[in-house]
Coordinates of C-alpha atoms in Angstrom, one line a residue:
Chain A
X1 CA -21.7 -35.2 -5.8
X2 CA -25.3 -35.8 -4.5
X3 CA -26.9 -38.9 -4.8
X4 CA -29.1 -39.3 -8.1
X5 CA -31.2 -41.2 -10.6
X6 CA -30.0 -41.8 -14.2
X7 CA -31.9 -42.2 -17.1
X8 CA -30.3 -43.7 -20.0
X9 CA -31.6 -42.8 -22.9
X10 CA -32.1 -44.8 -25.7
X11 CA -33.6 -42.7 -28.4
X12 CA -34.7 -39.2 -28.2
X13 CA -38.4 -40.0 -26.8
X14 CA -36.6 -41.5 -23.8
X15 CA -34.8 -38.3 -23.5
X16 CA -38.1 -36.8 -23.5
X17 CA -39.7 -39.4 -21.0
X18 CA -37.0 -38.7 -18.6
X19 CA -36.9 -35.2 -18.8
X20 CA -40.8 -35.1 -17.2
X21 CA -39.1 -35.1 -13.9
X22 CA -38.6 -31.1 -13.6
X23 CA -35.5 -31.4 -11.7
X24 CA -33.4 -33.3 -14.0
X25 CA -30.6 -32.3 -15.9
X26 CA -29.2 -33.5 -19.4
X27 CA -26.1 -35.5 -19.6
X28 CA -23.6 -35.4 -22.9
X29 CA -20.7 -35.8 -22.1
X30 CA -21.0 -35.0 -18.7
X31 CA -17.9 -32.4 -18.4
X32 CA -19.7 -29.5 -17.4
X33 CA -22.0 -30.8 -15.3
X34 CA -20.5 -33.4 -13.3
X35 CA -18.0 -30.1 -12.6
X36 CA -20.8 -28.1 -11.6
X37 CA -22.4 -30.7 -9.4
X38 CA -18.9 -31.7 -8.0
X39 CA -18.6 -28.3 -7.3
X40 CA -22.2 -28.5 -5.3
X41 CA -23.6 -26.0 -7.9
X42 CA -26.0 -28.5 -9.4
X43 CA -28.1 -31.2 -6.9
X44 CA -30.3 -32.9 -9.8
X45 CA -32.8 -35.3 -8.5
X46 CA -32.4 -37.0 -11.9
X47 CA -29.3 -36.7 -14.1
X48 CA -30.7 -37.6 -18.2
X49 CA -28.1 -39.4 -20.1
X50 CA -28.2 -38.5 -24.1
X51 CA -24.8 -39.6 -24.8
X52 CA -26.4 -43.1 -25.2
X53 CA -29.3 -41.8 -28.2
X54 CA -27.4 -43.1 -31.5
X55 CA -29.7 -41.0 -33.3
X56 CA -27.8 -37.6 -32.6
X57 CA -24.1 -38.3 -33.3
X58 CA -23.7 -37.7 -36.9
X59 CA -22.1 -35.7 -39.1
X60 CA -23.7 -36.1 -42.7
X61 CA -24.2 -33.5 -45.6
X62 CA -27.6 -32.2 -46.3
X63 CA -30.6 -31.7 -49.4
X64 CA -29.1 -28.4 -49.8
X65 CA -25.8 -28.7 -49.4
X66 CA -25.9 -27.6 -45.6
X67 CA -24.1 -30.0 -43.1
X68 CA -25.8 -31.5 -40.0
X69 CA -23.9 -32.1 -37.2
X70 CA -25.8 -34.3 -34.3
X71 CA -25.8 -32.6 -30.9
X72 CA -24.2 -35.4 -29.3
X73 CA -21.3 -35.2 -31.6
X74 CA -17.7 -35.2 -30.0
X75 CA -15.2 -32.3 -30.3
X76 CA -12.7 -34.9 -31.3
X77 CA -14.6 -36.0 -34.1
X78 CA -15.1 -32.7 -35.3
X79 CA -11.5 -31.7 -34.6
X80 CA -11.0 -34.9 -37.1
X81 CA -13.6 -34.2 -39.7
X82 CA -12.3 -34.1 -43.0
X83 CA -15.2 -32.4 -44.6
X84 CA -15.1 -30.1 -41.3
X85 CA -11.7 -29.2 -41.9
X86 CA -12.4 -29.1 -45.7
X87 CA -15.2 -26.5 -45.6
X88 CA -15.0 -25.5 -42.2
X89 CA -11.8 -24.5 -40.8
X90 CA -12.5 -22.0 -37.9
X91 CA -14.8 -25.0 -36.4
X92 CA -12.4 -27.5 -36.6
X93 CA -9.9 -25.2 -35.8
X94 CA -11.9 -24.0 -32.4
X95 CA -12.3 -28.1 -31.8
X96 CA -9.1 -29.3 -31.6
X97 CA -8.2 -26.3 -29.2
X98 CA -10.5 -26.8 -26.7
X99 CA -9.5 -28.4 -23.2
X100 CA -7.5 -31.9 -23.3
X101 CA -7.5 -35.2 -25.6
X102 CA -9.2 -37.3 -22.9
X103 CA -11.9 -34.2 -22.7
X104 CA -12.8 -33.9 -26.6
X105 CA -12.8 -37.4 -26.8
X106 CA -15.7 -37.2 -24.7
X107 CA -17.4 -33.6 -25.0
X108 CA -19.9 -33.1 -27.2
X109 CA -20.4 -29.9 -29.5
X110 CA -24.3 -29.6 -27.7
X111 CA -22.6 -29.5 -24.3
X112 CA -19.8 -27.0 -25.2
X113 CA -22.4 -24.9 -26.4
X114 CA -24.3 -24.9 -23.4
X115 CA -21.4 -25.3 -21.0
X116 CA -21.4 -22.0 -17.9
X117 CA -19.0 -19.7 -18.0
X118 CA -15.7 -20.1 -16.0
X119 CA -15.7 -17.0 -13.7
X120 CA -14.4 -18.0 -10.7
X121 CA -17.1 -16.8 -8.4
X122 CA -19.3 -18.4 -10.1
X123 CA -17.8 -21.5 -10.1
X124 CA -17.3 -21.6 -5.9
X125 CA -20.1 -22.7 -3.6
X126 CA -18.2 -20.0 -1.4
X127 CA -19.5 -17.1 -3.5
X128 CA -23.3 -16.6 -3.8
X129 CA -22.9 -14.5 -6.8
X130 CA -25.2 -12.9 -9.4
X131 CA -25.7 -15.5 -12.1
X132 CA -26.1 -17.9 -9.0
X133 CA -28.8 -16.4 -7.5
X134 CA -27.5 -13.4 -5.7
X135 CA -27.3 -10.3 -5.8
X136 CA -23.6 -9.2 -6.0
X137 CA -21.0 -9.5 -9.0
X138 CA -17.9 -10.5 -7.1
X139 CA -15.9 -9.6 -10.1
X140 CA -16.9 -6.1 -11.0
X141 CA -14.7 -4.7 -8.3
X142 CA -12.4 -7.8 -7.7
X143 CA -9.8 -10.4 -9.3
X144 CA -11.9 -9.7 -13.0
X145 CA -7.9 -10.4 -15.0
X146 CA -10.3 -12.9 -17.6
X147 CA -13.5 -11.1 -17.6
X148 CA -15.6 -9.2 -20.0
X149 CA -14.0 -6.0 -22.1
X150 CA -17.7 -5.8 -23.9
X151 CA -21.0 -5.8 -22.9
X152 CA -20.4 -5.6 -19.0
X153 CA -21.9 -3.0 -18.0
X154 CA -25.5 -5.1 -16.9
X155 CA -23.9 -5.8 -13.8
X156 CA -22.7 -10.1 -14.4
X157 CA -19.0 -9.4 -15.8
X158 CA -18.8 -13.3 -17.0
X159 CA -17.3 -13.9 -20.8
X160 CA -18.5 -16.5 -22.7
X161 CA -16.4 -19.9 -22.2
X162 CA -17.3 -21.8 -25.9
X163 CA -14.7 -21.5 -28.5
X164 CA -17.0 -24.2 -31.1
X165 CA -19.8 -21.2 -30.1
X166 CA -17.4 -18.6 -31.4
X167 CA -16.3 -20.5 -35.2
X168 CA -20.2 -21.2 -35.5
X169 CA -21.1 -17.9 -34.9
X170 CA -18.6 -16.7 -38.0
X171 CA -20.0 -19.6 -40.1
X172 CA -23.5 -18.6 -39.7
X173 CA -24.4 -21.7 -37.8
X174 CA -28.2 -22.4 -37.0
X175 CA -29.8 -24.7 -34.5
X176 CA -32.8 -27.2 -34.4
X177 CA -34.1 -27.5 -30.8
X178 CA -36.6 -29.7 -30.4
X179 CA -39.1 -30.7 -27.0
X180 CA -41.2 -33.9 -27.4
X181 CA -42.6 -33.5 -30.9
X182 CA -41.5 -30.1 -31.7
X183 CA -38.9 -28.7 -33.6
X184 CA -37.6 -25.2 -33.8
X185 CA -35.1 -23.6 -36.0
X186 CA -33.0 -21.0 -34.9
X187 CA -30.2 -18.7 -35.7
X188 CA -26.8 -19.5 -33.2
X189 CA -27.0 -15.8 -32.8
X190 CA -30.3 -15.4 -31.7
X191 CA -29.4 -18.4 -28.8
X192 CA -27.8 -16.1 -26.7
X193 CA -29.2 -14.3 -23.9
X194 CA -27.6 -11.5 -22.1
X195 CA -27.0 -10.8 -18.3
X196 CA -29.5 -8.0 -19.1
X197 CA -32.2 -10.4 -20.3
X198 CA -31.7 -13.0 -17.2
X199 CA -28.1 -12.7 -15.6
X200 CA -29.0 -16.3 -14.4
X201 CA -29.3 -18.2 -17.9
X202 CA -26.6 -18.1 -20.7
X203 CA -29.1 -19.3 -23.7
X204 CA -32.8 -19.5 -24.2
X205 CA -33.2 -23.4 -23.6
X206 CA -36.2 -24.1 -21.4
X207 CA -36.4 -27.2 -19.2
X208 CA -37.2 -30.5 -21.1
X209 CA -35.5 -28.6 -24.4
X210 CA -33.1 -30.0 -26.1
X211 CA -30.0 -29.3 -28.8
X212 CA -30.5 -32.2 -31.4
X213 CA -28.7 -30.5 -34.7
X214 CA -26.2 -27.8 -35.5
X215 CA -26.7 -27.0 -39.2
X216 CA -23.9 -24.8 -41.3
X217 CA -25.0 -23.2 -44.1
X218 CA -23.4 -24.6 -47.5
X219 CA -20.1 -22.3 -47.7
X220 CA -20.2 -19.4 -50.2
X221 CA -18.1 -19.1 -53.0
X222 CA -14.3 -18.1 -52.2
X223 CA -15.4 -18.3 -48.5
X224 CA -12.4 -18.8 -46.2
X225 CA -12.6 -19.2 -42.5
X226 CA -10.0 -19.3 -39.8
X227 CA -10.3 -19.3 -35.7
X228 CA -7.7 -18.4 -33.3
X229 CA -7.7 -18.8 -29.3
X230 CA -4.8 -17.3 -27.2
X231 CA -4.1 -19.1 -24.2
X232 CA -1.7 -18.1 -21.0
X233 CA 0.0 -21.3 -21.3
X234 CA 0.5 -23.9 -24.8
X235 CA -0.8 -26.7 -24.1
X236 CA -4.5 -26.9 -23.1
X237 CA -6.0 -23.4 -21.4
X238 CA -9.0 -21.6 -21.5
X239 CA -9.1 -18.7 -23.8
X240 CA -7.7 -15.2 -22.7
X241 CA -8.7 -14.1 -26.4
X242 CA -10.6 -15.8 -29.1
X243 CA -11.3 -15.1 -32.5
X244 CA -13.5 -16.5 -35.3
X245 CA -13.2 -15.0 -39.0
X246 CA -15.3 -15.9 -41.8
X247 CA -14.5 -14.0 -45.4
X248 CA -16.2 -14.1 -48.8
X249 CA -13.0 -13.4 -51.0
X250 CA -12.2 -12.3 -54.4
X251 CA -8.6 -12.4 -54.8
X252 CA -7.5 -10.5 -51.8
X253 CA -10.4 -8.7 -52.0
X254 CA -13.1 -9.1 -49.2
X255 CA -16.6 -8.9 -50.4
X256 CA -18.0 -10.0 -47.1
X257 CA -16.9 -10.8 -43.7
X258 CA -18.0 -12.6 -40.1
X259 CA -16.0 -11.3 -37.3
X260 CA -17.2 -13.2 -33.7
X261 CA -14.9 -12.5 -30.5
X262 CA -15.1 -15.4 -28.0
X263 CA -13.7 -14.7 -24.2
X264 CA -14.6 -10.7 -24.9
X265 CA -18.2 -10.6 -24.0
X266 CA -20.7 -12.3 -21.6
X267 CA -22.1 -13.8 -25.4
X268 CA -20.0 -14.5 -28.4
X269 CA -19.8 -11.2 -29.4
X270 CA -19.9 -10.1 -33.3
X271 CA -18.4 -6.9 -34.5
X272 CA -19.8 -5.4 -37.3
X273 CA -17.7 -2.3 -37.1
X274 CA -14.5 -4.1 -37.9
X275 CA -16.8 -6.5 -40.6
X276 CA -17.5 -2.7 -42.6
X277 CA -13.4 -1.7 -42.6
X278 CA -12.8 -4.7 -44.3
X279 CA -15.9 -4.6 -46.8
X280 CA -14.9 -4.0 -50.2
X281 CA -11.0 -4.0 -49.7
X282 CA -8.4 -6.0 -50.2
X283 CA -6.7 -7.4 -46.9
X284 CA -4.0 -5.9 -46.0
X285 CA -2.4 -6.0 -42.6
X286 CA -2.9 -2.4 -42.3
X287 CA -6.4 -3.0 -42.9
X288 CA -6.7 -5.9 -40.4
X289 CA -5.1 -3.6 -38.1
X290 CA -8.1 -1.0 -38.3
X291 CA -10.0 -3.5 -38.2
X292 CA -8.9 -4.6 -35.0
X293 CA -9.2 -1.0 -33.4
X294 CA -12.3 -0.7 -34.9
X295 CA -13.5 -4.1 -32.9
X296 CA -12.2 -2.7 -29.8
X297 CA -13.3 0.8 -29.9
X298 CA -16.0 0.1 -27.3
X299 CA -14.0 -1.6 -24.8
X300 CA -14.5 -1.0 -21.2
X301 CA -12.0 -2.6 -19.4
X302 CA -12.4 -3.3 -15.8
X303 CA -9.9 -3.0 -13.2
X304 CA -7.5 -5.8 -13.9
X305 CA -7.9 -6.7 -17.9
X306 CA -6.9 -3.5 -19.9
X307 CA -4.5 -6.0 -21.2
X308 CA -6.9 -8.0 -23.0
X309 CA -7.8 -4.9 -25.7
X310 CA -4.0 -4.9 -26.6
X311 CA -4.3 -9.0 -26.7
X312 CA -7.7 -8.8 -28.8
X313 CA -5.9 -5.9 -31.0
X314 CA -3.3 -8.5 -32.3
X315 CA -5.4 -11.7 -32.1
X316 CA -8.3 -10.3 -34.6
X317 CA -5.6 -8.4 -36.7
X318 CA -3.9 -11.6 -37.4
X319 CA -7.0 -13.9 -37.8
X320 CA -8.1 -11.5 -39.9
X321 CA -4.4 -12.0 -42.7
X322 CA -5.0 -15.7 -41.7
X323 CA -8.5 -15.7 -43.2
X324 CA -7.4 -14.0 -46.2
X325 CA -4.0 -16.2 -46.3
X326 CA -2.1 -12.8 -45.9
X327 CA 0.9 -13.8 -43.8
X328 CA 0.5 -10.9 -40.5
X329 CA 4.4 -11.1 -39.8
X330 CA 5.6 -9.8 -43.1
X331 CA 7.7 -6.8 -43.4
Chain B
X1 CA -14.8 -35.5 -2.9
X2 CA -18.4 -36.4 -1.7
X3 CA -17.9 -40.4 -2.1
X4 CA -14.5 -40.3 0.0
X5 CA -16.0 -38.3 2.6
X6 CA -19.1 -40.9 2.4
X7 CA -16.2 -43.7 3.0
X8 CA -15.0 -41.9 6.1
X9 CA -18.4 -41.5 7.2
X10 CA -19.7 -44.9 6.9
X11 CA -17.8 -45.8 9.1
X12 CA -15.1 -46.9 11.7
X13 CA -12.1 -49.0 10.0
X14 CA -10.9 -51.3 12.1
X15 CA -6.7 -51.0 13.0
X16 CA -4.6 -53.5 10.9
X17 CA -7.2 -53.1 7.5
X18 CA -5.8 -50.4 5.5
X19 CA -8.5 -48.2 4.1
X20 CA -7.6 -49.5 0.6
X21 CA -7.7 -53.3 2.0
X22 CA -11.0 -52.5 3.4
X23 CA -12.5 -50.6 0.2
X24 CA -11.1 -53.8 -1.7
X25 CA -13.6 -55.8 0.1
X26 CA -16.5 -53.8 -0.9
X27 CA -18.8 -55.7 -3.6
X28 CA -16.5 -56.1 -5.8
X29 CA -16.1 -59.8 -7.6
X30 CA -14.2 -61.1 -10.9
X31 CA -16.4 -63.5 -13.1
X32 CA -15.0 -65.6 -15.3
X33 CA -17.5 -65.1 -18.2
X34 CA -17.1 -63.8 -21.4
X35 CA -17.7 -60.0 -22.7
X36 CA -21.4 -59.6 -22.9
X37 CA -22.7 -56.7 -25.3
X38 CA -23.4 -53.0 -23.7
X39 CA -27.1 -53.5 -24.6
X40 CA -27.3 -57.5 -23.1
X41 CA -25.6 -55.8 -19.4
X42 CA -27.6 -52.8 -19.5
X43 CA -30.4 -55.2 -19.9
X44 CA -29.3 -57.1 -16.7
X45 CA -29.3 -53.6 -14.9
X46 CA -31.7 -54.2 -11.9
X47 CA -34.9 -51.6 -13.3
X48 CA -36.4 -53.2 -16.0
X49 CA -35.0 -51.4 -19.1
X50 CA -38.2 -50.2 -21.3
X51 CA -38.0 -49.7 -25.3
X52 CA -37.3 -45.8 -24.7
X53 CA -34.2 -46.4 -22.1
X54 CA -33.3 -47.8 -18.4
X55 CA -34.0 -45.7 -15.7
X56 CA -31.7 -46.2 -12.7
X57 CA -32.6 -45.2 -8.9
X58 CA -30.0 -43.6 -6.8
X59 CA -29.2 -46.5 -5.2
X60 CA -26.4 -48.9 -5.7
X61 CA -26.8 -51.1 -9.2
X62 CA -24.9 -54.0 -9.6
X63 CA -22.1 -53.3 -13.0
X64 CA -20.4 -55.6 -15.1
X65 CA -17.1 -53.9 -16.3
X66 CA -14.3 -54.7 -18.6
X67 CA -11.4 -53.5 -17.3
X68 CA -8.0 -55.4 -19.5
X69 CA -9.3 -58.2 -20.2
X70 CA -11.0 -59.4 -17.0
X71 CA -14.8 -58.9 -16.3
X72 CA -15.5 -57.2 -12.8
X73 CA -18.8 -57.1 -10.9
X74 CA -19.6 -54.4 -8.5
X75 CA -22.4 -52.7 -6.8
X76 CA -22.5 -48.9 -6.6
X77 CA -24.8 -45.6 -7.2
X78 CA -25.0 -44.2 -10.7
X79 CA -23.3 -41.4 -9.1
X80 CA -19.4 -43.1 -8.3
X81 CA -16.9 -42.5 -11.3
X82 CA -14.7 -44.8 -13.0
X83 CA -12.0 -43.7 -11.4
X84 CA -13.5 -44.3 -7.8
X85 CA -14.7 -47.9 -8.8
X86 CA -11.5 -48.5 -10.0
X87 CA -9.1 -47.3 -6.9
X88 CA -12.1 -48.1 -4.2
X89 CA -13.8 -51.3 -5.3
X90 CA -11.2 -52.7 -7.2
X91 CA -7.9 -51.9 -6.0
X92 CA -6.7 -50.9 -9.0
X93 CA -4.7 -48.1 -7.9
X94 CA -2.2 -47.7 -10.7
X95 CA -5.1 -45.1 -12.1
X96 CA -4.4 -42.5 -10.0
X97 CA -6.5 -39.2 -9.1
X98 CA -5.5 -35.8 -8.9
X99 CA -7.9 -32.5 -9.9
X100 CA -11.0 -34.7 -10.0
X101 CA -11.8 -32.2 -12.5
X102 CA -10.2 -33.6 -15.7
X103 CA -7.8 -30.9 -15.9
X104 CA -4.6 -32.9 -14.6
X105 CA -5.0 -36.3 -16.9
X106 CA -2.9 -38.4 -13.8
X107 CA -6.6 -40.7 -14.0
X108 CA -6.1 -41.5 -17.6
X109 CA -7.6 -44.6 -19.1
X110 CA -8.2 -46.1 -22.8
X111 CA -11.7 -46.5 -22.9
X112 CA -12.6 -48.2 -26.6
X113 CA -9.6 -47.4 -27.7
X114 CA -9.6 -43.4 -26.9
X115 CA -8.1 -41.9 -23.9
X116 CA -10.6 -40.7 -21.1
X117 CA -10.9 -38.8 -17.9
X118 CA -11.8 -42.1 -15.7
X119 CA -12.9 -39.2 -12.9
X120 CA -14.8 -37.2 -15.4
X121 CA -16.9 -40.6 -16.7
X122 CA -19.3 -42.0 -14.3
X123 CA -19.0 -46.0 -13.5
X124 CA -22.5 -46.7 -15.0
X125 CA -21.4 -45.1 -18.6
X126 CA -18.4 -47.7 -18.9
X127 CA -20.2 -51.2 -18.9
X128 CA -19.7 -53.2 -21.7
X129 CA -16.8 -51.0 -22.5
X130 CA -13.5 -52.2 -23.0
X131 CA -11.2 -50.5 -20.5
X132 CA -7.8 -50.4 -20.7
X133 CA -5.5 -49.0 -17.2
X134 CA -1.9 -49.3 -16.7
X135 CA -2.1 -52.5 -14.5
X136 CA -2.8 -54.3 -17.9
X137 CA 0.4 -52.8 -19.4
X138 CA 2.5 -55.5 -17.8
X139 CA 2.1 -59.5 -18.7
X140 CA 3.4 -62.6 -16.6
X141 CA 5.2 -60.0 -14.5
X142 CA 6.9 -58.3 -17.1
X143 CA 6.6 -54.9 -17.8
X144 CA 5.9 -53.2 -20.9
X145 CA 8.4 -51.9 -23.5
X146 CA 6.9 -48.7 -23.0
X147 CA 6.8 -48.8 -19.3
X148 CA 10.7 -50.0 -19.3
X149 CA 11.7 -47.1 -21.9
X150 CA 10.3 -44.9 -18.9
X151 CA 12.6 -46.3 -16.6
X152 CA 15.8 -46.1 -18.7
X153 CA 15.3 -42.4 -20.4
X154 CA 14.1 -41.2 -16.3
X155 CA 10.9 -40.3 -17.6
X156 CA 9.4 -39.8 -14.3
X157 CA 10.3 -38.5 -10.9
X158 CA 8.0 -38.1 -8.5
X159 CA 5.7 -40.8 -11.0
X160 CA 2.5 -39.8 -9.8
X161 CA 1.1 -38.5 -13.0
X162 CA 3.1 -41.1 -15.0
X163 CA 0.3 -43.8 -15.0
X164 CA -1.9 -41.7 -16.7
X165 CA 1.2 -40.5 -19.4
X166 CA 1.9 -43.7 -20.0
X167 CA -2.0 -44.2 -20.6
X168 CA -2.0 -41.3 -23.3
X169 CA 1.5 -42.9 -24.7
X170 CA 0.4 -46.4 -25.0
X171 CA -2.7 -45.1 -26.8
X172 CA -0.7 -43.0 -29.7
X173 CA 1.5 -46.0 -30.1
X174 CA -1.1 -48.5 -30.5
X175 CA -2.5 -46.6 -34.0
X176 CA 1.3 -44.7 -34.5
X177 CA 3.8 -46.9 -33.9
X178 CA 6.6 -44.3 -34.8
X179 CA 5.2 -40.7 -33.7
X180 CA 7.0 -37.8 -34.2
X181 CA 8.4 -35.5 -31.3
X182 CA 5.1 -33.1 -32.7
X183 CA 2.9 -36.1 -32.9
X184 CA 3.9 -37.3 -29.0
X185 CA 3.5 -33.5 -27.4
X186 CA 0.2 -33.4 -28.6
X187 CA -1.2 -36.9 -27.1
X188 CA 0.1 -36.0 -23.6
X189 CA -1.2 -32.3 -24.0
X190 CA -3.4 -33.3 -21.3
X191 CA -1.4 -34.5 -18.5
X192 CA 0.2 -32.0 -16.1
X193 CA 3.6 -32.9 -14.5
X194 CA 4.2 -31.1 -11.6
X195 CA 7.7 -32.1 -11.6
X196 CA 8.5 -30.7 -15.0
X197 CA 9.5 -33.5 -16.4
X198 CA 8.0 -33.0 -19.9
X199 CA 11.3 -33.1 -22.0
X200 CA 11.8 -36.9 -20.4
X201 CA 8.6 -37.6 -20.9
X202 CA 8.5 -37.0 -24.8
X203 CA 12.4 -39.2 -25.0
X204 CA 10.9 -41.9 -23.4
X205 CA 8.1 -42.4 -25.8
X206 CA 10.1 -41.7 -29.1
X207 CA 12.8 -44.7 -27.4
X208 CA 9.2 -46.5 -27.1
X209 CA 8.2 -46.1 -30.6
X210 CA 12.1 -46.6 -32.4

């Protein structure tokens, strides 16, 4: 790691005051981007501690019966949250599968929202890729077995490495982002931004910008939610596939749906063409089935990952009958 | 890693020190003073702290830290780990370091009573912390009874990621004193055994907790 100043913050204005230096970076947890600079990705003049602001690790209910989560938040108090795993499954759910113990004790939800994808060019000095600056995409035409099945056809080939992104996006999760004295609002979904729009930048935070709140909309009535990640190995992996469901239920009967694919797309990636099989219809595992095919009917597998449509096939198909508490094994 | 190269860099070790004898030296005192609070050391910190935060330079800043029980001064850059204070400064080399990534858990420590990545959490972010490493497992030269259930269910071979298992263990039996087989998989779910000795691993902390 370079050498570098650190700001502790101790309220968001300190945060603020620190970030004036325009070659800083913020600190949460610190797991992505003490990877990135031990990597020799990052060199920060000025690293900005946050974890230290009291003010935004919270999780408390809201006027309108929203919850507000604080930015600085760790996934393994969310993985622990009973009124999370109340009223939230898929989140807590995508929590408690990401990475280790030691890492959720420390990772915040903010940070694993904003954490870079996990494409290994990217991630090696050795490889002046795309996203870093250059002007190749190692993977389109090399080892690409865990890259994008969707939306790769701008060139960056990178899926999207947040599972909490991917639960959040099914809930309808929105976002207050706030720099000095001003607050925005924004939909989770509108956060992205797509190797199209910048191949270098995964979200629309500016420098000096900062997460402060993750808001989830009160649930609906009969709304069930359930989130699904399959890993190469049991114990902690990074995603090869993962699901977030969200359904508005009467009986069996699904009046609405959320369907968000995390690990398929360079963005969490929502498919409304599998939401409409299931609109209207009670869930079946037939139907979850065409739902699934109907998810993956656009999928452009590169050279080395036609396996992940068949894994995505019976990862959605089964969130899906999990959702709807409709076991997907029966005969 | 950049600091160990630094080490190597900065300079010739003379023959009979042994690198680890010679990074033992470095800065690196025990007070006999109580605990003081995180906001009290931080407060100490060499910048003057203002009512918005401390800023630190990139140069060394002397740290109070709590590790089991004892408080340890040393002097580094906001930019050395926990895990490189303890090994390097302190010679606590029970913590041991592997991926330097926090993907192999073998650095494992109880930091306020949860279960960190010490090469994942930078030095400065531990003061006033209590920190909790396997060299505190023992007491007047007696090993723990978790540490001895290791030994008689052969929970280790090659023992290099054991420290930090044991870490992970100690921590689960601390707040569940009789875990389930379920219950223990789950709290070392973040420790990699190269030897495969997972099954051993999982008898010698049920023994623990009977």
């Amino acid at each position: 790691m370079n050498k570098f100043e650190y700001g502790i913050a101790k309220n968001i204005e300190g945060a603020f005051d620190f970030l004036k230096e325009p070659d800083s970076k913020i600190k949460a947890g610190g797991i992505d981007v003490l990877d990135l600079m031990k990597e020799g990705l990052e060199a920060p003049k000025r690293l900005v501690n946050i974890r230290s602001v009291p003010d935004l690790r919270f999780i408390n209910k809201g006027e309108n019966g929203e919850l507000r989560i604080g930015a600085t938040t760790t996934l393994a108090e969310i993985e622990s949250s009973k009124t999370i795993k109340a009223a939230y499954p898929a989140l807590a759910q995508a929590a408690a599968t990401i990475a280790t113990p030691q890492i959720r004790n420390v990772a915040t939800i903010g940070g694993n929202l904003c954490q870079r994808p996990r494409c290994w060019y990217f991630r090696s000095e050795d490889f002046h890729c795309l996203r870093n600056g250059g002007d190749t995409c190692f993977a389109e035409d090399g080892e690409n077995r865990f890259h994008a099945i969707l939306g790769n056809e701008d060139d960056c080939v990178v899926v999207h490495p947040s599972g909490t992104a991917v639960a959040l996006m099914a809930l309808g999760a929105r976002l207050v982002i706030a720099k000095n004295k001003e607050k925005r609002e924004l939909a989770l979904a509108d956060f992205w931004v797509t190797p199209e729009d910048d191949v270098t930048k995964e979200n629309i935070l500016q420098h000096g910008e900062l997460i402060t709140e993750i808001i989830l909309p009160k649930p609906r009535q009969n709304e069930s939610s359930f989130y699904f990640k399959q890993q190469e190995k049991q114990s902690f992996d990074w995603p090869i596939a993962d699901v977030a469901v969200s359904l508005k239920l009467k009986g069996k009967q699904c009046e609405d749906a959320r369907i968000v694919l995390g690990s398929a797309a360079p963005i969490p990636w929502r498919v409304k063409a599998a939401e409409q099989v299931l609109q209207g219809k009670p869930i079946s595992i037939k139907l979850a089935k065409q739902a699934a095919d109907a998810a993956m009917k656009d999928a452009k597998p590169l050279s080395e990952n036609a396996y992940k449509v068949a894994v995505f096939k019976a990862v959605i198909y089964r969130t899906i009958c999990w959702a709807a508490g409709v076991d997907p094994f029966a005969t | 890693m950049a600091h160990s190269k630094d080490v190597k860099k900065n300079g010739p070790i003379s023959k009979g020190v042994s690198r680890r004898g010679f990074l033992k030296g470095l800065g690196a005192t025990s007070l006999g003073v109580a605990a003081a609070s995180k906001s009290e050391l931080l407060a100490k910190l060499e910048h003057a702290p203002s009512p918005n935060g401390t800023l630190l330079g990139k140069n060394a800043v002397a740290l109070t830290l709590n590790i089991n029980g004892k408080i340890h001064q040393v002097k580094v850059e906001p930019r050395i780990t926990l895990a490189e204070v303890l090994r390097d400064n302190l010679g606590l080399t029970g913590t041991k370091t592997g991926c330097e990534r926090g993907a192999c858990g073998a650095c494992t420590v109880i930091m306020e009573g949860a279960t960190i990545n010490a090469c994942m959490t930078l030095a400065v972010d531990a003061i006033g912390q209590k920190i909790e490493t396997i060299e505190g497992l023992e007491s007047d030269g007696k090993l723990s009874k978790l540490q001895e259930s290791f030994i008689e269910n052969d929970g280790l071979q090659c023992g290099f990621c054991t420290p930090g298992i044991i870490m992970s263990s100690k921590n689960l039996l601390d707040t569940n004193p009789k875990p389930q087989l379920e219950e223990v998989k789950k709290a070392v779910s973040g420790h990699i055994c190269r030897c495969g000795t997972y099954p051993k691993v999982f008898e010698s902390i049920l023994a623990a907790g009977k």
